Amino acid sequence: MFDSMNVSSSALTMQRLRMDVASSNIANADTTRAELVNGEWQPYQRKMVVQQSQSFSSHLNRAKEQLNEGVVATGIVNDQTPSSLIYDPTHPDANDLGYVAKPNVDIAREMVDMTSATRSYEANVTALQASKNMLMKSLEIGR
Amino acid sequence: MFTTQSISVLEEALHFAANQQKVISSNIANVDTPDYKEKSVSFQNVLQTAQSNSNEFQAKQTNERHLAFPLPHSHSLGLQERVQQYNHNGNSVDIDKQMSKMAENQLYHQALVDRISSNFQSLETAIKGSR
């Protein structure tokens, strides 16, 4: 019974991480100096969360019929799509031709991702609440 | 005794409800995990065990080479992976269905707890008398 609560809480952690990453992307939507590579500033690259179900890596659990299928973030990767070039010769980071490399962050996409994370979070809170209610009801047996 | 027997049956059903809750939570947890497939708890194995206990489902063997109906002896609840795909990322979880199944499972669990409690109350009445 506690397993289902653990599963839901792993998902809550996951959704919170997605929210953090989306916030970081939005915060850095205009950051042209994210890291210094060979003496040159590189624009911020959009971050993405890689998620997989917990039992995917642990087949032993499945063999034992202990289906503990939470969700886990296996890493945060950079979006490799090229950054867009904007013509702005007055910008301090403009190249010789007057173009500035802007981060490959699409605000609309981040907002969608954030909304999706919020909704998933809500769904998992509901699931957690349901598990808790069932547990509380079970404790009432014999009262 | 009649009451104790039905309590044990209800207990099995409670196990089923708990298991189902776990599976539904994991479906909801993995609602946007790539390549995750929706799981569900099936009653099939439990039914088969019940049938094997009651000796009702015996194959009629008129020759010793005839095969008997193979009946599994496990009490475990089977899990099915659905094959339909709904999403572009290979995920097949239908969140609305999972949420409604969860609500249904909660009511089922409440009903079971209610029945067990009333069974215990009946026992108590029998022990104490109707004082």
CSV table of C-alpha atoms in Angstrom, one decimal:
chain,number,residue,atom,x,y,z
A,1,MET,CA,0.0,0.0,0.0
A,2,PHE,CA,2.8,2.4,0.8
A,3,ASP,CA,4.3,1.5,-2.6
A,4,SER,CA,1.6,3.4,-4.4
A,5,MET,CA,2.4,6.5,-2.4
A,6,ASN,CA,6.1,6.1,-3.2
A,7,VAL,CA,5.2,5.8,-6.9
A,8,SER,CA,3.2,9.0,-6.8
A,9,SER,CA,5.8,10.9,-4.8
A,10,SER,CA,8.5,9.9,-7.3
A,11,ALA,CA,6.3,11.4,-10.0
A,12,LEU,CA,5.9,14.6,-7.9
A,13,THR,CA,9.6,15.0,-7.7
A,14,MET,CA,9.9,14.4,-11.4
A,15,GLN,CA,7.2,17.1,-12.3
A,16,ARG,CA,8.9,19.6,-10.0
A,17,LEU,CA,12.2,19.0,-11.8
A,18,ARG,CA,10.5,19.6,-15.1
A,19,MET,CA,9.1,22.8,-13.7
A,20,ASP,CA,12.6,23.9,-12.6
A,21,VAL,CA,14.1,23.2,-16.0
A,22,ALA,CA,11.3,25.0,-17.8
A,23,SER,CA,11.8,28.0,-15.4
A,24,SER,CA,15.5,28.0,-16.1
A,25,ASN,CA,14.9,27.9,-19.8
A,26,ILE,CA,12.5,30.9,-19.6
A,27,ALA,CA,14.8,32.8,-17.3
A,28,ASN,CA,17.7,32.3,-19.8
A,29,ALA,CA,15.7,32.9,-22.9
A,30,ASP,CA,17.9,35.9,-23.8
A,31,THR,CA,21.2,34.9,-22.2
A,32,THR,CA,23.9,35.2,-24.7
A,33,ARG,CA,26.7,34.5,-22.3
A,34,ALA,CA,26.0,31.1,-20.7
A,35,GLU,CA,29.5,29.5,-20.9
A,36,LEU,CA,32.9,30.5,-22.1
A,37,VAL,CA,34.3,28.1,-24.7
A,38,ASN,CA,37.8,28.8,-26.1
A,39,GLY,CA,37.6,32.5,-25.1
A,40,GLU,CA,34.2,32.9,-26.8
A,41,TRP,CA,30.8,33.3,-25.1
A,42,GLN,CA,28.3,30.7,-26.1
A,43,PRO,CA,24.5,31.4,-25.9
A,44,TYR,CA,22.4,29.4,-23.4
A,45,GLN,CA,21.2,26.1,-24.7
A,46,ARG,CA,17.7,24.8,-23.9
A,47,LYS,CA,17.7,22.1,-21.3
A,48,MET,CA,15.5,19.0,-21.5
A,49,VAL,CA,14.7,16.4,-18.8
A,50,VAL,CA,15.1,12.7,-19.8
A,51,GLN,CA,12.7,10.6,-17.9
A,52,GLN,CA,12.1,6.9,-17.7
A,53,SER,CA,10.0,4.5,-15.6
A,54,GLN,CA,11.9,3.1,-12.6
A,55,SER,CA,11.4,-0.5,-13.4
A,56,PHE,CA,12.8,-0.1,-16.9
A,57,SER,CA,16.3,-0.6,-15.5
A,58,SER,CA,15.4,-3.1,-12.7
A,59,HIS,CA,14.0,-6.2,-14.3
A,60,LEU,CA,14.7,-8.1,-11.1
A,61,ASN,CA,11.8,-6.2,-9.4
A,62,ARG,CA,9.5,-7.3,-12.2
A,63,ALA,CA,10.7,-10.9,-11.7
A,64,LYS,CA,9.8,-10.7,-8.0
A,65,GLU,CA,6.4,-9.3,-8.9
A,66,GLN,CA,7.3,-6.2,-7.0
A,67,LEU,CA,6.0,-3.7,-9.4
A,68,ASN,CA,7.4,-0.5,-8.1
A,69,GLU,CA,7.0,1.6,-11.2
A,70,GLY,CA,7.7,5.1,-10.3
A,71,VAL,CA,9.3,7.5,-12.6
A,72,VAL,CA,12.9,8.8,-12.5
A,73,ALA,CA,14.9,11.5,-14.2
A,74,THR,CA,18.0,9.9,-15.8
A,75,GLY,CA,19.5,13.2,-16.8
A,76,ILE,CA,19.2,16.7,-18.1
A,77,VAL,CA,20.4,17.2,-21.7
A,78,ASN,CA,21.0,20.2,-23.9
A,79,ASP,CA,18.9,20.8,-26.9
A,80,GLN,CA,21.3,20.6,-29.8
A,81,THR,CA,19.2,22.6,-32.3
A,82,PRO,CA,21.3,25.6,-33.6
A,83,SER,CA,20.8,28.9,-31.9
A,84,SER,CA,19.0,31.5,-34.0
A,85,LEU,CA,21.1,34.4,-35.4
A,86,ILE,CA,19.6,37.9,-35.0
A,87,TYR,CA,21.0,40.9,-36.8
A,88,ASP,CA,22.0,43.5,-34.1
A,89,PRO,CA,25.4,45.1,-34.8
A,90,THR,CA,25.2,47.2,-31.6
A,91,HIS,CA,25.1,44.1,-29.4
A,92,PRO,CA,28.3,43.5,-27.4
A,93,ASP,CA,28.3,39.8,-28.4
A,94,ALA,CA,27.6,40.4,-32.1
A,95,ASN,CA,30.1,38.7,-34.5
A,96,ASP,CA,32.0,40.4,-37.3
A,97,LEU,CA,28.9,40.4,-39.6
A,98,GLY,CA,26.8,41.9,-36.9
A,99,TYR,CA,24.8,38.8,-36.0
A,100,VAL,CA,24.1,37.7,-32.4
A,101,ALA,CA,23.5,34.1,-31.5
A,102,LYS,CA,20.4,33.9,-29.4
A,103,PRO,CA,19.4,30.9,-27.2
A,104,ASN,CA,17.3,28.2,-28.9
A,105,VAL,CA,14.6,28.7,-26.3
A,106,ASP,CA,11.0,28.9,-27.6
A,107,ILE,CA,8.9,30.6,-24.9
A,108,ALA,CA,5.7,29.2,-26.2
A,109,ARG,CA,7.1,25.7,-26.0
A,110,GLU,CA,8.3,26.3,-22.4
A,111,MET,CA,4.9,27.5,-21.3
A,112,VAL,CA,3.3,24.4,-22.8
A,113,ASP,CA,5.8,22.3,-21.0
A,114,MET,CA,5.2,24.1,-17.7
A,115,THR,CA,1.4,23.7,-18.0
A,116,SER,CA,1.8,20.0,-18.8
A,117,ALA,CA,4.1,19.6,-15.7
A,118,THR,CA,1.5,21.4,-13.5
A,119,ARG,CA,-1.3,19.2,-14.7
A,120,SER,CA,0.7,16.1,-14.2
A,121,TYR,CA,1.6,17.3,-10.7
A,122,GLU,CA,-2.1,17.8,-9.9
A,123,ALA,CA,-3.0,14.4,-11.2
A,124,ASN,CA,-0.3,12.8,-9.1
A,125,VAL,CA,-1.4,14.8,-6.0
A,126,THR,CA,-4.9,13.4,-6.6
A,127,ALA,CA,-3.5,9.9,-6.8
A,128,LEU,CA,-1.5,10.3,-3.6
A,129,GLN,CA,-4.6,11.7,-1.9
A,130,ALA,CA,-6.5,8.6,-3.0
A,131,SER,CA,-3.9,6.2,-1.8
A,132,LYS,CA,-3.8,8.0,1.5
A,133,ASN,CA,-7.6,7.9,1.9
A,134,MET,CA,-7.5,4.2,1.2
A,135,LEU,CA,-4.9,3.7,3.8
A,136,MET,CA,-6.8,5.8,6.4
A,137,LYS,CA,-10.0,3.8,5.6
A,138,SER,CA,-8.1,0.5,6.1
A,139,LEU,CA,-7.0,1.8,9.5
A,140,GLU,CA,-10.7,2.1,10.5
A,141,ILE,CA,-11.3,-1.6,10.1
A,142,GLY,CA,-12.4,-2.9,13.5
A,143,ARG,CA,-13.2,0.5,15.0
B,1,MET,CA,-17.5,-20.3,10.4
B,2,PHE,CA,-19.4,-18.2,7.9
B,3,THR,CA,-18.2,-14.8,9.0
B,4,THR,CA,-14.5,-15.6,9.3
B,5,GLN,CA,-14.6,-17.1,5.8
B,6,SER,CA,-16.1,-14.0,4.2
B,7,ILE,CA,-13.6,-11.9,6.1
B,8,SER,CA,-10.7,-13.8,4.4
B,9,VAL,CA,-12.4,-13.4,1.0
B,10,LEU,CA,-12.8,-9.6,1.6
B,11,GLU,CA,-9.2,-9.5,2.7
B,12,GLU,CA,-8.2,-11.0,-0.7
B,13,ALA,CA,-10.3,-8.3,-2.4
B,14,LEU,CA,-8.6,-5.6,-0.3
B,15,HIS,CA,-5.2,-6.9,-1.6
B,16,PHE,CA,-6.6,-6.7,-5.1
B,17,ALA,CA,-7.7,-3.1,-4.5
B,18,ALA,CA,-4.3,-2.1,-3.1
B,19,ASN,CA,-2.5,-3.7,-6.0
B,20,GLN,CA,-4.8,-1.9,-8.5
B,21,GLN,CA,-4.1,1.4,-6.7
B,22,LYS,CA,-0.4,0.8,-7.1
B,23,VAL,CA,-0.7,0.0,-10.8
B,24,ILE,CA,-3.0,3.0,-11.4
B,25,SER,CA,-0.5,5.3,-9.6
B,26,SER,CA,2.3,4.1,-11.6
B,27,ASN,CA,0.3,4.7,-14.8
B,28,ILE,CA,-0.4,8.2,-13.7
B,29,ALA,CA,3.2,8.7,-12.6
B,30,ASN,CA,4.4,7.7,-16.1
B,31,VAL,CA,1.8,9.7,-18.0
B,32,ASP,CA,4.6,11.4,-20.0
B,33,THR,CA,7.4,8.9,-19.9
B,34,PRO,CA,8.4,7.9,-23.4
B,35,ASP,CA,7.7,4.3,-24.4
B,36,TYR,CA,5.8,3.5,-21.2
B,37,LYS,CA,2.8,1.2,-21.7
B,38,GLU,CA,-0.3,1.3,-19.7
B,39,LYS,CA,-0.7,-1.5,-17.2
B,40,SER,CA,-3.8,-3.0,-15.6
B,41,VAL,CA,-4.5,-5.6,-12.9
B,42,SER,CA,-6.4,-8.6,-14.1
B,43,PHE,CA,-8.6,-10.9,-12.1
B,44,GLN,CA,-8.1,-13.8,-14.4
B,45,ASN,CA,-5.5,-15.7,-12.5
B,46,VAL,CA,-7.5,-15.3,-9.3
B,47,LEU,CA,-10.6,-16.7,-11.0
B,48,GLN,CA,-8.6,-19.6,-12.3
B,49,THR,CA,-7.2,-20.5,-8.9
B,50,ALA,CA,-10.8,-20.3,-7.5
B,51,GLN,CA,-11.9,-22.7,-10.2
B,52,SER,CA,-9.1,-25.1,-9.5
B,53,ASN,CA,-10.0,-25.1,-5.9
B,54,SER,CA,-13.6,-26.0,-6.5
B,55,ASN,CA,-12.8,-29.0,-8.8
B,56,GLU,CA,-15.6,-27.8,-11.1
B,57,PHE,CA,-13.3,-27.4,-14.1
B,58,GLN,CA,-11.8,-30.8,-14.6
B,59,ALA,CA,-11.1,-32.1,-18.1
B,60,LYS,CA,-12.9,-35.3,-18.9
B,61,GLN,CA,-10.1,-37.7,-19.7
B,62,THR,CA,-11.1,-40.9,-21.4
B,63,ASN,CA,-7.6,-41.7,-22.4
B,64,GLU,CA,-4.5,-41.4,-20.4
B,65,ARG,CA,-2.9,-39.4,-23.2
B,66,HIS,CA,-5.5,-36.7,-22.9
B,67,LEU,CA,-4.2,-33.5,-21.4
B,68,ALA,CA,-5.8,-32.0,-18.3
B,69,PHE,CA,-6.7,-28.4,-18.2
B,70,PRO,CA,-3.6,-26.7,-17.0
B,71,LEU,CA,-4.5,-24.4,-14.1
B,72,PRO,CA,-1.9,-22.2,-12.6
B,73,HIS,CA,-1.5,-22.3,-8.8
B,74,SER,CA,-0.3,-18.8,-8.3
B,75,HIS,CA,-2.3,-16.3,-6.3
B,76,SER,CA,-0.6,-13.4,-8.1
B,77,LEU,CA,-2.6,-10.9,-10.0
B,78,GLY,CA,-1.7,-10.7,-13.7
B,79,LEU,CA,-0.6,-7.6,-15.4
B,80,GLN,CA,-1.4,-6.8,-18.9
B,81,GLU,CA,0.3,-4.4,-21.2
B,82,ARG,CA,-1.9,-2.8,-23.6
B,83,VAL,CA,-0.7,-2.7,-27.2
B,84,GLN,CA,-2.5,0.4,-28.5
B,85,GLN,CA,-0.4,3.5,-28.9
B,86,TYR,CA,-1.9,6.9,-28.4
B,87,ASN,CA,1.0,9.2,-28.4
B,88,HIS,CA,3.9,10.1,-30.7
B,89,ASN,CA,6.4,9.1,-28.0
B,90,GLY,CA,5.2,5.5,-27.6
B,91,ASN,CA,3.2,6.2,-24.4
B,92,SER,CA,-0.2,4.6,-24.2
B,93,VAL,CA,-1.6,6.0,-20.9
B,94,ASP,CA,-5.0,7.5,-21.1
B,95,ILE,CA,-5.1,9.9,-18.1
B,96,ASP,CA,-8.9,10.4,-18.0
B,97,LYS,CA,-9.4,6.6,-17.9
B,98,GLN,CA,-6.8,6.2,-15.2
B,99,MET,CA,-8.4,8.9,-13.0
B,100,SER,CA,-11.9,7.4,-13.3
B,101,LYS,CA,-10.5,3.9,-12.6
B,102,MET,CA,-8.8,5.3,-9.5
B,103,ALA,CA,-12.1,6.9,-8.3
B,104,GLU,CA,-13.8,3.6,-8.9
B,105,ASN,CA,-11.1,1.7,-7.1
B,106,GLN,CA,-11.4,4.0,-4.1
B,107,LEU,CA,-15.1,3.4,-3.9
B,108,TYR,CA,-14.6,-0.3,-4.2
B,109,HIS,CA,-12.0,-0.2,-1.4
B,110,GLN,CA,-14.4,1.8,0.8
B,111,ALA,CA,-17.2,-0.7,0.2
B,112,LEU,CA,-14.8,-3.6,1.2
B,113,VAL,CA,-13.7,-1.8,4.4
B,114,ASP,CA,-17.3,-1.1,5.2
B,115,ARG,CA,-18.2,-4.8,4.7
B,116,ILE,CA,-15.3,-6.1,6.8
B,117,SER,CA,-16.2,-3.7,9.6
B,118,SER,CA,-19.8,-4.8,9.7
B,119,ASN,CA,-18.6,-8.4,9.7
B,120,PHE,CA,-16.4,-7.7,12.7
B,121,GLN,CA,-19.4,-5.9,14.3
B,122,SER,CA,-21.5,-9.0,13.8
B,123,LEU,CA,-18.9,-11.1,15.5
B,124,GLU,CA,-18.8,-8.7,18.4
B,125,THR,CA,-22.5,-8.9,18.8
B,126,ALA,CA,-22.3,-12.7,18.8
B,127,ILE,CA,-19.5,-12.6,21.4
B,128,LYS,CA,-21.0,-10.0,23.7
B,129,GLY,CA,-24.7,-10.8,23.1
B,130,SER,CA,-27.0,-7.9,22.4
B,131,ARG,CA,-26.4,-6.1,25.6
